[in-house]
Coordinates of C-alpha atoms in Angstrom, one line a residue:
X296 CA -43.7 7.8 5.7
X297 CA -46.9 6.5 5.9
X298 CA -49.8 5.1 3.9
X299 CA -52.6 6.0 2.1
X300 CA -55.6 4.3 0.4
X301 CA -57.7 6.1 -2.0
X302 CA -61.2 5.1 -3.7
X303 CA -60.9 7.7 -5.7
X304 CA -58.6 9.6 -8.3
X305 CA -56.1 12.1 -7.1
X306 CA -55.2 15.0 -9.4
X307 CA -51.7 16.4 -10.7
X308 CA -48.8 15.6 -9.6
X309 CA -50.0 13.1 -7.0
X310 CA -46.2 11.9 -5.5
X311 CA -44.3 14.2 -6.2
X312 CA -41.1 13.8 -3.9
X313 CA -42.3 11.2 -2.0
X314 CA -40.1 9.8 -0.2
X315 CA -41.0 7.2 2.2
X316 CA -44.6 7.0 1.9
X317 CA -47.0 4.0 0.6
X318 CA -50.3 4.7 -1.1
X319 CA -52.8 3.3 -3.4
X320 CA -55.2 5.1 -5.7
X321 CA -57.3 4.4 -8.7
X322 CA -56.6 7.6 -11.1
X323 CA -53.7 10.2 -11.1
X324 CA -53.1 13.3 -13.5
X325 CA -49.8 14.7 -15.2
X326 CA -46.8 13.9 -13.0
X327 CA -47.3 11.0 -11.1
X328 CA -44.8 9.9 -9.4
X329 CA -42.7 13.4 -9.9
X330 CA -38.9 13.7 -8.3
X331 CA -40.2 10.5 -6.2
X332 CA -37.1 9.3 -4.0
X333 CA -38.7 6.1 -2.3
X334 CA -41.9 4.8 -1.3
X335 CA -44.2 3.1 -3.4
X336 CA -47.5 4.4 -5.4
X337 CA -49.7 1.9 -7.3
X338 CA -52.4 3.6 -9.3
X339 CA -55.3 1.5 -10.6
X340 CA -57.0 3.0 -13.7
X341 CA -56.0 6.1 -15.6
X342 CA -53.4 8.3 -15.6
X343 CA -51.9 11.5 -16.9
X344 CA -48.7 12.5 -19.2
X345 CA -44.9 13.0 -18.2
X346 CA -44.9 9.5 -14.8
X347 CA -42.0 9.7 -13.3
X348 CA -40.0 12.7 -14.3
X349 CA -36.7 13.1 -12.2
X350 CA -37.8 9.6 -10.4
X351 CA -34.8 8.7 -8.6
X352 CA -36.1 6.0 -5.9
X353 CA -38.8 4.0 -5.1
X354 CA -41.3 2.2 -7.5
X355 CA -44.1 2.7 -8.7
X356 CA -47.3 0.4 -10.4
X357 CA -49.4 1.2 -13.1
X358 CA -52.5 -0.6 -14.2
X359 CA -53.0 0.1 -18.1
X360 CA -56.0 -1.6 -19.2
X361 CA -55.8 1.1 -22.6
X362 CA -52.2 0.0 -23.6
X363 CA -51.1 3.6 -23.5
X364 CA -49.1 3.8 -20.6
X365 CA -45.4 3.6 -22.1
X366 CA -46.4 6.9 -24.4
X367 CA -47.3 8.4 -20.4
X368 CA -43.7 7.6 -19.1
X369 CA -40.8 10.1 -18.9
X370 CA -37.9 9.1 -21.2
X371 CA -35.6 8.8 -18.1
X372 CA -36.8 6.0 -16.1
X373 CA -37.6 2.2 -17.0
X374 CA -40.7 0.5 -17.3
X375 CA -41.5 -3.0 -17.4
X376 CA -44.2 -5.7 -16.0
X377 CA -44.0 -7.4 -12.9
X378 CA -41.7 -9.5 -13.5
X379 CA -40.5 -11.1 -9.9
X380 CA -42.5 -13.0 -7.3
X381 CA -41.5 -10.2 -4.7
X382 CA -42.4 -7.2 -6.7
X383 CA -45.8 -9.7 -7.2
X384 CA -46.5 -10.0 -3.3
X385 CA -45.5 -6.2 -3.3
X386 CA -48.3 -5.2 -5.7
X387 CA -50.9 -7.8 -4.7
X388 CA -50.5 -7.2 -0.7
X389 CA -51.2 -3.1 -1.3
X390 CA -54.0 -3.8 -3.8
X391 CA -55.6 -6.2 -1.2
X392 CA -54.8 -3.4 2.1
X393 CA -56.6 -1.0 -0.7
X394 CA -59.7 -3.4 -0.9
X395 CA -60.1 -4.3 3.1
X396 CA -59.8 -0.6 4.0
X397 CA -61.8 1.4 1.0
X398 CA -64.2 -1.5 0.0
X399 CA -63.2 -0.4 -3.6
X400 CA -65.1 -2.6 -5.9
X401 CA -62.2 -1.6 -9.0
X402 CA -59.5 -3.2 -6.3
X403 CA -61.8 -6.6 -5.5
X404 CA -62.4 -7.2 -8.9
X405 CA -58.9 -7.0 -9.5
X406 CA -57.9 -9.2 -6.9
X407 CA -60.8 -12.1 -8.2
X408 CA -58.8 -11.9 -11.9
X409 CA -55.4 -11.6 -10.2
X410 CA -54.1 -13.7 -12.8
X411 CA -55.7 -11.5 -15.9
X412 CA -54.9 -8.2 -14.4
X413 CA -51.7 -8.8 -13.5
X414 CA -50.1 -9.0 -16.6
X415 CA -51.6 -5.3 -17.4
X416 CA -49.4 -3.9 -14.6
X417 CA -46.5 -1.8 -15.5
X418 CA -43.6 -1.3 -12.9
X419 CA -41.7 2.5 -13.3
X420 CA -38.1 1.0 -11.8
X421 CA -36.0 3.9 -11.3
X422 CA -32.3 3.2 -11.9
X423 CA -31.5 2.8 -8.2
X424 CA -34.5 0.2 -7.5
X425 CA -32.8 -2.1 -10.5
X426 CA -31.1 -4.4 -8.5
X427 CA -33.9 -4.9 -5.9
X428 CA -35.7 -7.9 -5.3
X429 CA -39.4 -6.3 -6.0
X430 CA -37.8 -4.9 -9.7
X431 CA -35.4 -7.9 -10.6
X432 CA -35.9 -11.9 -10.1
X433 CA -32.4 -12.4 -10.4
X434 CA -31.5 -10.5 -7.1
X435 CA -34.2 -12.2 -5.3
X436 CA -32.7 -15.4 -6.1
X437 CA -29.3 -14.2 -5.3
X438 CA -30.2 -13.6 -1.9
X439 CA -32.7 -16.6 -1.0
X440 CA -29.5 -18.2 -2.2
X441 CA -27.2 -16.7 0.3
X442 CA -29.2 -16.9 3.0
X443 CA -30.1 -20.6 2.3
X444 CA -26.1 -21.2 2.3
X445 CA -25.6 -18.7 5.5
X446 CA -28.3 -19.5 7.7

């Protein structure tokens, strides 16, 4: 477990098997996200070749201001945008713990054009994450539903 926030780029590999842990960065090499079983990474600017080989858990956000991160992406996992409000507050809430803790100017200048940069962010969604409420809006709606009914 844990978190991390870094103003800074981290080099190959960063994530590999993690497991439980949260952290923010703004660069990564080859491997991102590497035999990850849970957690979640967001990485703000570039990254390297082969994300999310043997992902099996977890998710995992990638800012692609070149439109070249889907080339980046191992064959076996998914990839699409944000597409649910909860996978939104997800993203948005670490970016803005990433901003109050590192003072990253790349993170605060996100947050000002939330609704420009957002559509830029890819979301890795590794077959066991599918039917979560941060990967899929249907589910979330499913289960505001049922607990609307329930409660």
């Amino acid at each position: 477990g844990g978190t991390l926030f870094a103003h800074g780029g981290a080099g190959e590999r960063f994530g590999v098997r993690n497991s439980k842990g949260y952290a923010v960065i703004e660069a990564a090499g080859d491997h991102c996200c590497e035999y990850m079983t849970g957690g979640v990474i967001v990485v703000l600017g570039k990254v390297g070749r082969n994300v999310g080989a043997g992902m099996t858990g977890g998710l995992a956000y990638f800012l692609d201001q070149e439109e070249s991160f889907p080339a980046k992406v191992n064959q076996d996992v998914k990839i699409q945008r944000v597409i649910s409000a909860a996978g939104e507050q997800q993203l948005k809430g670490l970016i803005q713990d990433h901003a109050t803790r590192t003072g990253s100017p790349k993170a605060n200048m996100i947050l000002d054009n939330w609704s420009e940069y957002l559509p830029k962010f890819w979301q890795v969604v590794p077959p066991s994450e599918a039917d979560t409420p941060q990967a899929n809006p249907d589910v979330a709606e499913e289960r505001e539903l049922v607990s609307s009914t329930v409660g």
